[in-house]
Each structure stands twice: as structure tokens, then as C-alpha cells.
XYZ file of C-alpha atoms in Angstrom:
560
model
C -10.179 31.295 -15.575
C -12.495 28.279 -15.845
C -13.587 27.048 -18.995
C -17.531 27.513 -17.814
C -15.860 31.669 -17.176
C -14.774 31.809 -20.238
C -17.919 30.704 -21.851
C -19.600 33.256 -20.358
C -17.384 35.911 -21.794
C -17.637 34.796 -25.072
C -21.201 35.426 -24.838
C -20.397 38.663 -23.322
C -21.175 40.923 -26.385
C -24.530 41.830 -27.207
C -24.696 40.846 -31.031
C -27.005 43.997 -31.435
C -23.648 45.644 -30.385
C -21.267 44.513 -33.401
C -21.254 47.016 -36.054
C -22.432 44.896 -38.923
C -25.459 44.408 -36.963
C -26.426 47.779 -36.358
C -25.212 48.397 -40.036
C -28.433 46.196 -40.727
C -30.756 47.292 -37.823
C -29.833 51.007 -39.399
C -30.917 50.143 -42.485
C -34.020 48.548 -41.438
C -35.129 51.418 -39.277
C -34.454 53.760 -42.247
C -36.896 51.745 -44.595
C -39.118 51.799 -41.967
C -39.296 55.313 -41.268
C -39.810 56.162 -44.878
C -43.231 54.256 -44.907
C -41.970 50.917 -46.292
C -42.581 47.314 -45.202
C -39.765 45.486 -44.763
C -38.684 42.032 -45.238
C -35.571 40.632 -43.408
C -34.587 37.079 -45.033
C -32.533 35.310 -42.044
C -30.807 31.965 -41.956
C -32.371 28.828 -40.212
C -29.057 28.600 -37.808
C -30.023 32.467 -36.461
C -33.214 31.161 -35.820
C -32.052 28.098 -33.862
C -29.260 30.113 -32.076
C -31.840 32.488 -31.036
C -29.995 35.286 -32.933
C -33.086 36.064 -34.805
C -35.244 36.904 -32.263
C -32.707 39.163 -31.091
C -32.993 41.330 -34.405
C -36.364 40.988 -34.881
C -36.283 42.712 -30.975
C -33.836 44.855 -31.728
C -35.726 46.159 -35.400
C -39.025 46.356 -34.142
C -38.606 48.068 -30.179
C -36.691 51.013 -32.194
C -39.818 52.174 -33.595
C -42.602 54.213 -31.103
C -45.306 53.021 -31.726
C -45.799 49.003 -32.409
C -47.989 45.733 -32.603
C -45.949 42.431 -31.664
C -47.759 40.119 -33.221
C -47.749 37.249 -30.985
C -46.884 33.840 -32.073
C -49.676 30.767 -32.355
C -50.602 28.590 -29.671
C -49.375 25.589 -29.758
C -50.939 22.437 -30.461
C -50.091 21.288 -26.758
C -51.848 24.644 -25.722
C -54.782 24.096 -27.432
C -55.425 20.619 -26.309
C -55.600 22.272 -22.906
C -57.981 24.934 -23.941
C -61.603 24.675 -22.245
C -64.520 22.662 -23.610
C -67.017 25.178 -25.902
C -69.696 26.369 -23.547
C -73.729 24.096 -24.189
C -75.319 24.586 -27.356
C -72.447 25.641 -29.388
C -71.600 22.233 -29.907
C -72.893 18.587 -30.782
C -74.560 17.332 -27.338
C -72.753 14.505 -25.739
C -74.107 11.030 -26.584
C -73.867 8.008 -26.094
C -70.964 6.023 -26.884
C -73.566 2.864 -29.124
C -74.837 6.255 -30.714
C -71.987 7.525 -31.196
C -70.243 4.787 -32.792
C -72.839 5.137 -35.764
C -72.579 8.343 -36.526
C -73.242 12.054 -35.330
C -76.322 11.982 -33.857
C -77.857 13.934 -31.422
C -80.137 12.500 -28.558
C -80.794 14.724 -25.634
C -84.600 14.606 -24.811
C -84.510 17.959 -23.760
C -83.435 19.736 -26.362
C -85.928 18.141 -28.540
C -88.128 20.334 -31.441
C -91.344 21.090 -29.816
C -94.462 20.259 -32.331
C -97.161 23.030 -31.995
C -99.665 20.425 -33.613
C -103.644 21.649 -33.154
C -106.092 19.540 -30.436
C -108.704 18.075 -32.376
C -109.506 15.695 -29.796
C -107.565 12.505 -30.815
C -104.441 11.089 -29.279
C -101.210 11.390 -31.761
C -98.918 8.641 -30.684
C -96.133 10.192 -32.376
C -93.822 7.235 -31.060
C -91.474 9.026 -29.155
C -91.506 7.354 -26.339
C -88.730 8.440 -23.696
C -88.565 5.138 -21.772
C -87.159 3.260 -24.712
C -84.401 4.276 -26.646
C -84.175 7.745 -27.260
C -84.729 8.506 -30.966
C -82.021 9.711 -33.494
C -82.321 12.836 -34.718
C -79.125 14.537 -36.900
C -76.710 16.596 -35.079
C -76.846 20.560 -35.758
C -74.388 21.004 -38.207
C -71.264 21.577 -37.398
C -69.606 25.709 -38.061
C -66.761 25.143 -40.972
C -63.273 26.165 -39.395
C -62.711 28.150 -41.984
C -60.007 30.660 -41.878
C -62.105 33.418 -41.449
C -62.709 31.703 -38.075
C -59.478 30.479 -36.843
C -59.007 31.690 -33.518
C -55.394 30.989 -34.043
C -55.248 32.819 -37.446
C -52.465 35.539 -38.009
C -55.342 38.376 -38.809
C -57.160 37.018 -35.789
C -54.055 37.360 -33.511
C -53.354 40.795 -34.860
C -57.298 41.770 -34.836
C -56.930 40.933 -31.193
C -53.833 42.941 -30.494
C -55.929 46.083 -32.303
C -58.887 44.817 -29.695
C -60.829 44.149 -33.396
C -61.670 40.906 -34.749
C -60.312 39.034 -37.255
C -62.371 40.537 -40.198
C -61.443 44.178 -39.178
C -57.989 43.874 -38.172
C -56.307 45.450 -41.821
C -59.719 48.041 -41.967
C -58.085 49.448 -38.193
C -54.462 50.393 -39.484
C -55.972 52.072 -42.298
C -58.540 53.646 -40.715
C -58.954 57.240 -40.577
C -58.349 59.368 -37.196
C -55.210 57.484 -36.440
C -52.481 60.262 -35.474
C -49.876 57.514 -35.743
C -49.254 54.229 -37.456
C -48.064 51.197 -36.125
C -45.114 48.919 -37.405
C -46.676 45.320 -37.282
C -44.081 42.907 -36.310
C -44.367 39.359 -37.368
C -41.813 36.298 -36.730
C -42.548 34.358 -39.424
C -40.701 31.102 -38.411
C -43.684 30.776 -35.450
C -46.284 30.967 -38.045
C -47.353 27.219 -37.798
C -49.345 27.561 -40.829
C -47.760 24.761 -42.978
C -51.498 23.858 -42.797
C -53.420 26.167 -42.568
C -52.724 28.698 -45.506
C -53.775 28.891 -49.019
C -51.533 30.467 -51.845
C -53.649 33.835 -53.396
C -53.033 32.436 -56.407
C -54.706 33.898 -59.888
C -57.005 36.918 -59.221
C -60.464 36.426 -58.890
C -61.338 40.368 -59.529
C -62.762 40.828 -56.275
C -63.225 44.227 -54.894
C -60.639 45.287 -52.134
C -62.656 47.224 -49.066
C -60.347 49.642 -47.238
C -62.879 49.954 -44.373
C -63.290 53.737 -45.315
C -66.247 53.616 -47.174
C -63.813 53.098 -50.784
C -63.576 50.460 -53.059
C -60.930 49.479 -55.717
C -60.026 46.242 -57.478
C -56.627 44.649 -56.603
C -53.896 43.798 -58.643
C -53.090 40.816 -57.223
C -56.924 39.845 -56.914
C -56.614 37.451 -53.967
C -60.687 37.435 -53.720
C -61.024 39.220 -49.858
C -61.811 41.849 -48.594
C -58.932 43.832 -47.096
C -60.844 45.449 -44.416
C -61.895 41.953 -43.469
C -60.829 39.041 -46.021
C -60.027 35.926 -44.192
C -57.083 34.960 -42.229
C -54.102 32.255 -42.779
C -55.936 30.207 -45.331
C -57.509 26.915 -44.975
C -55.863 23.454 -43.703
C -53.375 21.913 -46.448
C -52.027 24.827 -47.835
C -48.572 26.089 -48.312
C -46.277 27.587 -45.731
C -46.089 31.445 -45.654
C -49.544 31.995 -46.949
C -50.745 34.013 -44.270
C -48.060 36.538 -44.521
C -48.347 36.692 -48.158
C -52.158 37.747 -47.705
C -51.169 40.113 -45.118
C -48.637 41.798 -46.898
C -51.045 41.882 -50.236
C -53.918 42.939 -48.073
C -52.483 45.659 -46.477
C -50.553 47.005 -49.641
C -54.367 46.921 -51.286
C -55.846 48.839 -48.168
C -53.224 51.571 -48.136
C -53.675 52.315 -51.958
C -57.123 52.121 -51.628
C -57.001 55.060 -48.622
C -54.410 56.742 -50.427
C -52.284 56.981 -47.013
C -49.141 58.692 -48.186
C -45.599 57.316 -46.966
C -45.553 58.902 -43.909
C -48.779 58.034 -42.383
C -48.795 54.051 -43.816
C -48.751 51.226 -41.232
C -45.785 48.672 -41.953
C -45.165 45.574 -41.492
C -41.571 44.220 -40.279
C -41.387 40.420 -41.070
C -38.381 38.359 -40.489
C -38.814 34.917 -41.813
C -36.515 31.989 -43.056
C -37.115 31.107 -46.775
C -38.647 28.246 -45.925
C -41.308 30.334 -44.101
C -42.157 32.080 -47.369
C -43.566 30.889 -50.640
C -40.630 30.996 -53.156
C -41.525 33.722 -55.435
C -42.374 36.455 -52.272
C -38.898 37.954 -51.736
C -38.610 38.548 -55.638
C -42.122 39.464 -55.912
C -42.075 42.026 -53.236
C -38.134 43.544 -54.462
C -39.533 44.224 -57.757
C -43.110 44.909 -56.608
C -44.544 48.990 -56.748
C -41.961 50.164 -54.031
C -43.675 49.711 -51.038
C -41.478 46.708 -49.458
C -38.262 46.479 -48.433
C -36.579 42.933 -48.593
C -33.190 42.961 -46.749
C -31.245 39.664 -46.627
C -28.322 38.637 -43.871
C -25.813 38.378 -46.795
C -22.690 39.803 -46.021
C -23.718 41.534 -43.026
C -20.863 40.359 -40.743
C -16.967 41.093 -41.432
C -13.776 40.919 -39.547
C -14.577 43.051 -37.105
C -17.538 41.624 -35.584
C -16.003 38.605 -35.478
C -12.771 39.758 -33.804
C -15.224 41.565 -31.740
C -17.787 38.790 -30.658
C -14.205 36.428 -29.314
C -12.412 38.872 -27.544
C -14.101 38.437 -24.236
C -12.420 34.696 -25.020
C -8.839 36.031 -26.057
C -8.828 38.733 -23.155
C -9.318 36.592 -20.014
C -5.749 34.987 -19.745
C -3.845 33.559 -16.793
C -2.497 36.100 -14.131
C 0.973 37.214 -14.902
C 1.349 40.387 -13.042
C 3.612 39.427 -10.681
C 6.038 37.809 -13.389
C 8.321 39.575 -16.174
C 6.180 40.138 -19.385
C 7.193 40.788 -22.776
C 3.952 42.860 -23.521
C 4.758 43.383 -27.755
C 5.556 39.945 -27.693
C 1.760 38.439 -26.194
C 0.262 41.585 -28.159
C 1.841 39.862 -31.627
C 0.412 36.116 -30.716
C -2.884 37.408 -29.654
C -3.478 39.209 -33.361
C -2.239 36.328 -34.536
C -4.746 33.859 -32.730
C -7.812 36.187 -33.147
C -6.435 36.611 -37.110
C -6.401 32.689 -37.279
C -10.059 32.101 -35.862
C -11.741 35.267 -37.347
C -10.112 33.660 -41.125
C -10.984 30.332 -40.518
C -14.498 30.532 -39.350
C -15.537 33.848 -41.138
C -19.344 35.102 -39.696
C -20.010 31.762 -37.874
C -20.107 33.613 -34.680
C -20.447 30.530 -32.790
C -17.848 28.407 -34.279
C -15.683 30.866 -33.508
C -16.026 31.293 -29.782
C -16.021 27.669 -29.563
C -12.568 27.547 -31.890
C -11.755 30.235 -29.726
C -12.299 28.476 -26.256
C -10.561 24.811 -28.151
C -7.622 26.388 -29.394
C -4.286 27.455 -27.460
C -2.850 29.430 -30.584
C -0.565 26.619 -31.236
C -0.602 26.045 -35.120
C 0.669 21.885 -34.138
C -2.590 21.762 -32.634
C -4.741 22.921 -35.107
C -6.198 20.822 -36.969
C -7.641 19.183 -34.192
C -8.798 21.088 -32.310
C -10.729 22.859 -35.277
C -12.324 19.142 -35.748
C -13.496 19.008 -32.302
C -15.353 22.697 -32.695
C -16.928 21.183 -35.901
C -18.300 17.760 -33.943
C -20.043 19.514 -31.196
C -21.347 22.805 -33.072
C -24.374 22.298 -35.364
C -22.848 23.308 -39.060
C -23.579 22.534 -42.526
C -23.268 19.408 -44.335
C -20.722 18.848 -47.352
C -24.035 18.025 -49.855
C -25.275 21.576 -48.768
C -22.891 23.375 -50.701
C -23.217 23.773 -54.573
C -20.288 24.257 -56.937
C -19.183 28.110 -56.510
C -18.957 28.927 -59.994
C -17.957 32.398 -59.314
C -15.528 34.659 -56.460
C -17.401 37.615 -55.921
C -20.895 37.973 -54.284
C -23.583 40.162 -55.155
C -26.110 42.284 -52.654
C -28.004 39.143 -52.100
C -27.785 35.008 -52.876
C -28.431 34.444 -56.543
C -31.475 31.702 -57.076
C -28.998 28.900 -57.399
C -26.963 29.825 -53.615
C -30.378 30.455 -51.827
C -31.049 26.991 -50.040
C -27.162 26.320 -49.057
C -27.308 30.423 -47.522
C -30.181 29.349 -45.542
C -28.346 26.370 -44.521
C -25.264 28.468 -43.621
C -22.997 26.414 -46.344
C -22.583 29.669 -48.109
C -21.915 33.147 -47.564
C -20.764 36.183 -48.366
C -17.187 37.304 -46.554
C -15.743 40.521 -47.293
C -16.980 40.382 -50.382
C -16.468 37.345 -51.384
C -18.643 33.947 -51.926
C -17.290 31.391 -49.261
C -18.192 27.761 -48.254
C -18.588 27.026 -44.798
C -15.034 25.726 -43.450
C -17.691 22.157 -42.270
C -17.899 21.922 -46.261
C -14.460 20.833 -46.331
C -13.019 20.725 -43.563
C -14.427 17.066 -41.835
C -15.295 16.574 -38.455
C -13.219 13.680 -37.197
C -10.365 13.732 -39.690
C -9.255 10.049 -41.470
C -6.476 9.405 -43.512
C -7.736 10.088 -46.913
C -6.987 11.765 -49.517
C -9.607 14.434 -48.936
C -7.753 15.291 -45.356
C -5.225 16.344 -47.952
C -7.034 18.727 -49.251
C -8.452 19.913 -46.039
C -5.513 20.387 -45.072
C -4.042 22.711 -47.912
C -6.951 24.691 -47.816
C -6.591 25.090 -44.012
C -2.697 26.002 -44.492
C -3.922 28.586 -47.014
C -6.149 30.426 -44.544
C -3.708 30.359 -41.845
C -1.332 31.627 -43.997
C -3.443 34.900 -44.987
C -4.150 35.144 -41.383
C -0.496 35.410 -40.590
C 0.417 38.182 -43.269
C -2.480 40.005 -42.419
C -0.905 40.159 -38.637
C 3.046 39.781 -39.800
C 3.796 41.733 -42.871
C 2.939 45.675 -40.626
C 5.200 44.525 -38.500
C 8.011 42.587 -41.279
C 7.990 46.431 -42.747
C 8.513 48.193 -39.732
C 11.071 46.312 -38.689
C 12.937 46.612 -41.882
C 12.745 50.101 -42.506
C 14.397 50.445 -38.561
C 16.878 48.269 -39.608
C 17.704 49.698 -42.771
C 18.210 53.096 -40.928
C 20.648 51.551 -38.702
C 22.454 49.549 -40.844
C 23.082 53.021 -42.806
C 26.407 53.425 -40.015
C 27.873 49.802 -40.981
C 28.745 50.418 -44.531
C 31.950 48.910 -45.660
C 31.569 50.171 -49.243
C 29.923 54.064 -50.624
C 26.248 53.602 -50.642
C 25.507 54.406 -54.059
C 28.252 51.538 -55.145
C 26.237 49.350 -52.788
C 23.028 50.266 -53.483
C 23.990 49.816 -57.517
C 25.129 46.017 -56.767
C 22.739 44.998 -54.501
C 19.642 46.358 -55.376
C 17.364 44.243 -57.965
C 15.361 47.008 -59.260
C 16.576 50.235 -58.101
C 14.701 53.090 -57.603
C 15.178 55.423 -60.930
C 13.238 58.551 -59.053
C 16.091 58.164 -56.257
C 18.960 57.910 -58.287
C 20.419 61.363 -57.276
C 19.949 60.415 -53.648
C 21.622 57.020 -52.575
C 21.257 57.493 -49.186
C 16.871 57.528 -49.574
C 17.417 54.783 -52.491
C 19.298 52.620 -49.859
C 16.529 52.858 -47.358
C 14.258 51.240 -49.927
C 16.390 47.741 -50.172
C 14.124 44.686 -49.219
C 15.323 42.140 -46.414
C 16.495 39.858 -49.163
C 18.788 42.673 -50.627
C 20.312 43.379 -47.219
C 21.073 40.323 -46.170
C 22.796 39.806 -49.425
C 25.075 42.630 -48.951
C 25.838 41.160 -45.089
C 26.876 38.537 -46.439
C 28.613 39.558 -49.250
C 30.766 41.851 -46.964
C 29.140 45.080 -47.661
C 27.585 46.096 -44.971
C 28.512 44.564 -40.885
C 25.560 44.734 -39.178
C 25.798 43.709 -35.107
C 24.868 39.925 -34.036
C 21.709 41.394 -33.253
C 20.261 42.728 -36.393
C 21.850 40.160 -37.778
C 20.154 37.366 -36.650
C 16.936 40.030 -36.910
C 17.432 40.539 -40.828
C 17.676 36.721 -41.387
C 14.205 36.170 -39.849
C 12.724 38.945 -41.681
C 13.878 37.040 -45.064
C 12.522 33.587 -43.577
C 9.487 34.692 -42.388
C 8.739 36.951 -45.854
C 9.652 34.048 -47.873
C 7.572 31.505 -46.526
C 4.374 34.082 -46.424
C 5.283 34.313 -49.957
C 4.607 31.264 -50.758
C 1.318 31.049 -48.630
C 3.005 28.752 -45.983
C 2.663 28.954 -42.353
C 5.007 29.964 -39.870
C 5.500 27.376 -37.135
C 5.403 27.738 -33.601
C 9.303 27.609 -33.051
C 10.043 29.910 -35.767
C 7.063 32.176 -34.926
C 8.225 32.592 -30.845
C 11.724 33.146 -32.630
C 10.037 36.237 -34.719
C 8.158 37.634 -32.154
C 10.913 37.593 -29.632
C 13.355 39.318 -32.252
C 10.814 42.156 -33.062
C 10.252 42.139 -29.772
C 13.835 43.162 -29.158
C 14.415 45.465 -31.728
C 11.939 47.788 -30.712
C 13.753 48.259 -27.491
C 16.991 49.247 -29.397
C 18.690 52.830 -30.261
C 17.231 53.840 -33.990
């Protein structure tokens, strides 16, 4: 299989098909049909990778009846956009008239002057043949945001085939027999100049549309069944869905639209699309939004899931002898080393994946070479983690290194990124050191994760057997052998035997107790090797590992 194949496997899995995912899309589409808005907080890598769009999909084409809000033109687009018909603009002039200011000098569309005939000739001095006379342009319409053609409410007005000023006053208006979920990707709102915060209330009135007034809470100062779009050129970024969302929560108070019959909106937005204080502000707001953050949403599974496309596509060996417990043992090892190492960094991992041959000499390396060419965090992202465990959602002080993707919850735990501290294109320093200890220790709780099921198996088989190569009574052996022995099994030597550890065997092996064959022999000794070292939270080598896996291998295909 090429390497361009295996790519394309990796990218096999649908990420709406790993359970965390629809863990989150679940919980979305439960909010949603119980009449809340929600709010889905994403990082600014999903929204690069493209993963966002995906959920927003995903969350929004699950409910029947929808508005896709879609995103601005861009600037590019505009440009191209035709010239405003005659008469709704400043006549062309002249470029020596121009340069002076904004005047307006078409002859035709001079004012006419109804003056009265009384017989005299008014030589009012405008005389066409000379230069044409300078009269002040029409003044210009404000581009306000009430106007903006490019506004959010105007988008979404035209979407409802309303205009701009009507667009909220339509979703709550009465004789709908079914309300839409408005879907908004924030990150394409290009308003980092065009929206103005709400700010302190000005006690404005809120108009529903229906013919009912009430006064807002938040006060923003427009009308909800019109009120004005993003905001006006300058202001900060997010402003436009903070009005909607206020404007909209206003209206459907005002037409007292229980839960069941409210529009909603579904918004998923970076933090940096947001003003800071919205996601708090709506959490702990009257009940009506939902604010659901990617914190934790990926585990083990998904990312075991999402590489094994990678891990499955091998080289042919059909027509060769196969040791199948033997490539099933290295393969959980492998997927148990990249799923540790690179935790919900789906990407990382298929490309660690892809890198890697499962050789632990090799690393190191080849985990640097994943971390070059994959866009990751920076060291300086990353705050102190002051504490282990992780809550339902990034405390103030983790927020801008979780949208950065230096820090995130794993099995419920906090974790830096593995690019905090692991570097790129490794020196000689002293902080390689360190890498590499911390690297060792996830490898090493990738291996017992895989190794210690099959360590226990292996001993309790070989205890069984070793139960016919006693050289001494089993209760004397199990009394001189045994380190703590088991008081509840004291009346039954034969079940307290069956208990010993590896260590505790191979001591009475070796002190003459008990002659186990070459086989389980050599067997028991790796057992103790192998539990030792993962004691210790070393890593087994590749020599010693083949050795293992070969010997378990084995054992399974002798007599009990």
C-alpha cells in the first residue's frame, strides 16, 4: 500500500461517525429540540481543519425545518458587484472637479427655476458653454447597519424573503406551524468592523412584530422586529451575533412563544468570534441558551477509531506463515502508543500513524517529523497547569491555550499538547531530556494498558500448569514462597497457590521447588522482566518486546 493509499484511509472515517462526536451532536440536538438556542464553542484548529463545518453540518441538517444562514461576501466579491443604477448615486464628474471636492455638475439634472415673466431678461449666469457651475452633490445615504446589504439580519431577512428590519418580527410571527433553527457560522462573520457592542441599556422598547411591546433587559436600543443589523464600522468582533441572540430572546418573551414553538438559533463560533463575556453571559442567562464547549469530547476510542484505516492496511502476507496473536499484540500496542501520545489531535495522529513503523528505536523521531509538518501549538501557548483534573468546560485562565489546542481535556484529565514539550527538530539540550522522560512515561502507560491483560492471563495458565511440577506439598510451598499469603485461602492451598505472582514462582523454580519445562520456563522469566520494568514506568524494547510476544504467543498454543 502506497503512502498516498494510506492517506486516504486515514481519512476514511467520517468524524460525525466517532462516538464522542455524536455524544456531542446528541446533545446538541436534544437542547435544540427542547426550544433552546445553543452555543457550540469550537477550537480555531477545527475550524482550519475544516472539522467545524462538519459539525455545524452535521448539528444543524438533523433538525426539519432550517435557515442556513449564509456567510458574507467577500471583499473580493463585492469589488465585483455592479455599479448602483443613475440617480442613486453622486453623478460622474470631472476629474479637475473632482479633485476639489464632491461636486455635482451634470447640466441636465440641473434644479429648474419656475421664476414669473415680467418681461425682463434674468441673466442668471449659467451659462453652459463655459464651465459648468458647481453645485453640492446630493448627500450621500449613511451605510449604516440598518442598511448593510451584507449585514447578518439582512442575510437572514433575505433567507426569510423579508428585509433586514423584519427578519427577527418573521420567526416570531404568528401563523407559523413550525419554527426554524437558524444556523450561523460565526467564524465567517467578517464583522471585526462592522459591529457595535449593545452595551448599557438605553430603555428602548422591544417590538415583537405582533402588535406587543415590552422593555428589554438588556436594553440594546432596537427594535427586535426590526433593530439594525451587525453594528456600525469599528466595532468589536461578534457583535452581530450578540444582537441576534439578545434580539431574538427579547422577541420570543415578548410573544410569549412557549419552548416548543420558539425559533433557535445554533451558533458555532471560536472565542475569538465572540465578545468575551457572551458564553458566561448566555450559561447563566434566564435558561434559554445552551453553550456547549469541545472540551473533552474525544477519548480513546475515537482516536483508536479515526487511525485504524492506517493500522489495518498492511503488506500482503497470505501466502506466508503468520503468527496471528503475535501481529494482533504489536498492533494494540502501536495504536496504544499513538492514541497516548497524541490524545484528541486527530490529525497528529494519523500522521504519527502513517510516520511510525511501531518500532520504539524510532520514536522519537519520527514523532518530531509529525510535529514539523502538522500545524500544532506553540510552547508559550500553554499556561502552568496548576491542577490534574478538568472540569465540564476550560476555566477563564485555560480558555485562550484550549482555543489554541495547547490544552485539553483527556479522559478526564487537563493535558498539554505533546508540541508543548515535545520540540520539533530535537537538539541536544537539556530540555530533550525532559522530552524525553515524559515521552518514556506515555509509552510506558501505553504498554501496560496493552501488556498487563495479557501478563495475567498468561500467569494464571501457567500457574495451573505448574500445579503438576511440585517437588515439595503445596501448602509448604505456598507458606515459603508466598509474600503475603492469602488468609481467606488458608484452608485451601491448592486455590492459595494459584494466586502466587510471577516473581513468587520464579523464586520457587529456582529455589528447587517447583520444575517447570524449558518452556514455561523461559515464559515465567519474561513475565517477571516485562512486569518489573512496567513497574517502574519503563518501556519495553523492541528485542525484548518480539521476545514477549512470541512467548505468549506460544503458550497459548500449549495443553492447560
Amino acid at each position: 500500500m502506497t503512502e498516498a493509499e494510506a492517506r486516504t484511509a486515514g481519512r476514511a472515517v467520517n468524524p460525525g461517525d466517532l462516538p464522542g462526536v455524536r455524544a456531542q451532536l446528541r446533545g446538541v440536538a436534544a437542547d435544540l429540540a427542547a426550544g433552546l438556542n445553543c452555543l457550540w464553542l469550537v477550537t480555531d484548529a477545527m475550524v482550519e481543519s475544516g472539522l467545524a463545518d462538519e459539525l455545524y453540518r452535521g448539528a444543524l441538517f438533523g433538525s426539519p425545518v432550517r435557515v442556513d444562514v449564509p456567510a458574507p461576501a467577500s471583499a473580493r466579491a463585492r469589488e465585483a458587484e455592479p455599479e448602483p443604477e443613475p440617480g442613486w448615486g453622486p453623478a460622474p464628474v470631472a476629474e479637475e472637479t473632482a479633485a476639489e471636492g464632491e461636486w455635482w455638475a451634470d447640466p441636465d439634472e440641473l434644479p429648474y427655476l419656475d421664476l414669473p415673466d415680467d418681461g425682463f431678461d434674468l441673466d442668471l449666469g449659467w451659462s453652459l458653454e463655459a464651465r459648468p457651475p458647481r453645485v453640492p452633490a446630493p448627500r450621500k445615504e449613511q451605510a449604516g447597519p440598518r442598511h448593510d446589504p451584507h449585514g447578518l439580519l439582512a442575510r437572514l431577512g433575505k433567507e426569510l424573503s423579508v428585509g433586514a428590519d423584519e427578519a427577527v418580527a418573521a420567526l416570531v410571527a404568528p401563523g407559523r406551524d413550525r419554527r426554524p433553527v437558524v444556523g450561523i457560522r460565526a467564524w465567517a462573520e467578517n464583522d471585526g468592523g462592522t459591529g457595535t457592542g449593545t452595551g448599557a441599556g438605553t430603555g428602548a422598547g422591544t417590538s415583537t412584530g405582533a402588535g406587543t411591546s415590552t422593555s428589554t433587559g438588556a436594553g440594546t436600543g432596537a427594535r427586535a422586529g426590526g433593530g439594525t443589523d451587525s453594528g456600525t464600522p469599528g466595532g468589536p468582533r461578534g457583535a452581530g451575533v450578540e444582537r441576534l441572540f439578545r434580539l431574538l430572546a427579547a422577541a420570543v418573551r415578548a410573544a410569549g412563544l412557549p419552548p416548543g414553538e420558539r425559533p433557535r438559533l445554533l451558533v458555532v463560533a471560536r472565542l475569538r468570534d465572540l465578545p468575551d463575556s457572551l458564553p458566561d453571559e448566555l450559561r447563566k442567562g434566564v435558561g434559554d441558551t445552551a453553550v456547549h464547549w469541545w472540551w473533552g469530547a474525544l477519548g480513546r476510542l475515537d482516536t483508536a477509531t479515526a487511525i485504524a484505516p492506517i493500522l489495518d492496511h498492511g503488506p500482503d502476507t497470505s501466502g506466508r506463515d503468520r503468527d496471528p496473536l503475535r501481529e494482533r499484540i504489536h498492533r494494540a500496542l502501536r495504536t496504544e502508543t499513538v492514541v497516548e501520545i497524541c490524545g484528541p489531535d486527530l490529525e497528529l495522529a494519523r500522521s504519527l500513524a502513517l510516520e511510525w513503523d511501531g518500532s520504539q528505536h524510532a520514536l522519537g523521531a519520527a514523532l518530531g517529523r509529525c510535529l514539523a509538518r502538522t500545524p500544532v501549538p506553540a510552547p508559550a501557548d500553554c499556561p502552568p497547569l496548576r491542577r490534574i483534573g478538568a472540569l465540564l468546560r476550560p476555566g477563564a485562565e485555560l480558555r485562550q491555550a484550549w482555543a489554541a489546542g495547547a490544552v485539553v481535556s483527556w479522559e478526564g484529565r487537563l493535558r498539554a499538547h505533546v508540541a508543548v514539550w515535545h520540540p520539533a527538530a530535537p537538539t541536544a539540550g537539556p530540555g530533550d531530556a525532559d522530552a524525553r522522560a515524559r515521552l518514556t512515561a506515555l509509552v510506558s502507560q501505553a504498554q501496560q494498558r496493552v501488556l498487563a491483560p495479557w501478563i495475567e492471563e498468561a500467569r494464571q495458565r501457567l500457574a495451573a500448569r505448574a500445579l503438576g511440577h511440585l517437588n515439595r506439598p503445596v501448602a509448604a510451598l505456598v507458606a515459603d514462597h508466598a509474600d503475603r499469603p492469602p488468609a481467606h485461602l488458608g484452608a485451601t492451598p491448592e486455590r492459595a497457590f494459584l494466586e502466587l505472582q510471577v516473581g513468587e514462582l520464579l523464586r520457587a523454580h529456582v529455589g528447587g521447588a517447583l520444575a517447570l519445562p524449558p518452556d514455561d520456563a523461559r515464559l515465567l522469566r519474561l513475565l517477571v522482566t516485562a512486569r518489573n520494568v512496567l513497574a517502574h514506568r519503563s518501556v519495553l524494547y523492541d528485542r525484548t518486546l518480539d521476545e514477549l510476544c512470541a512467548e505468549l504467543s506460544r503458550a497459548d498454543l500449549r495443553a492447560p
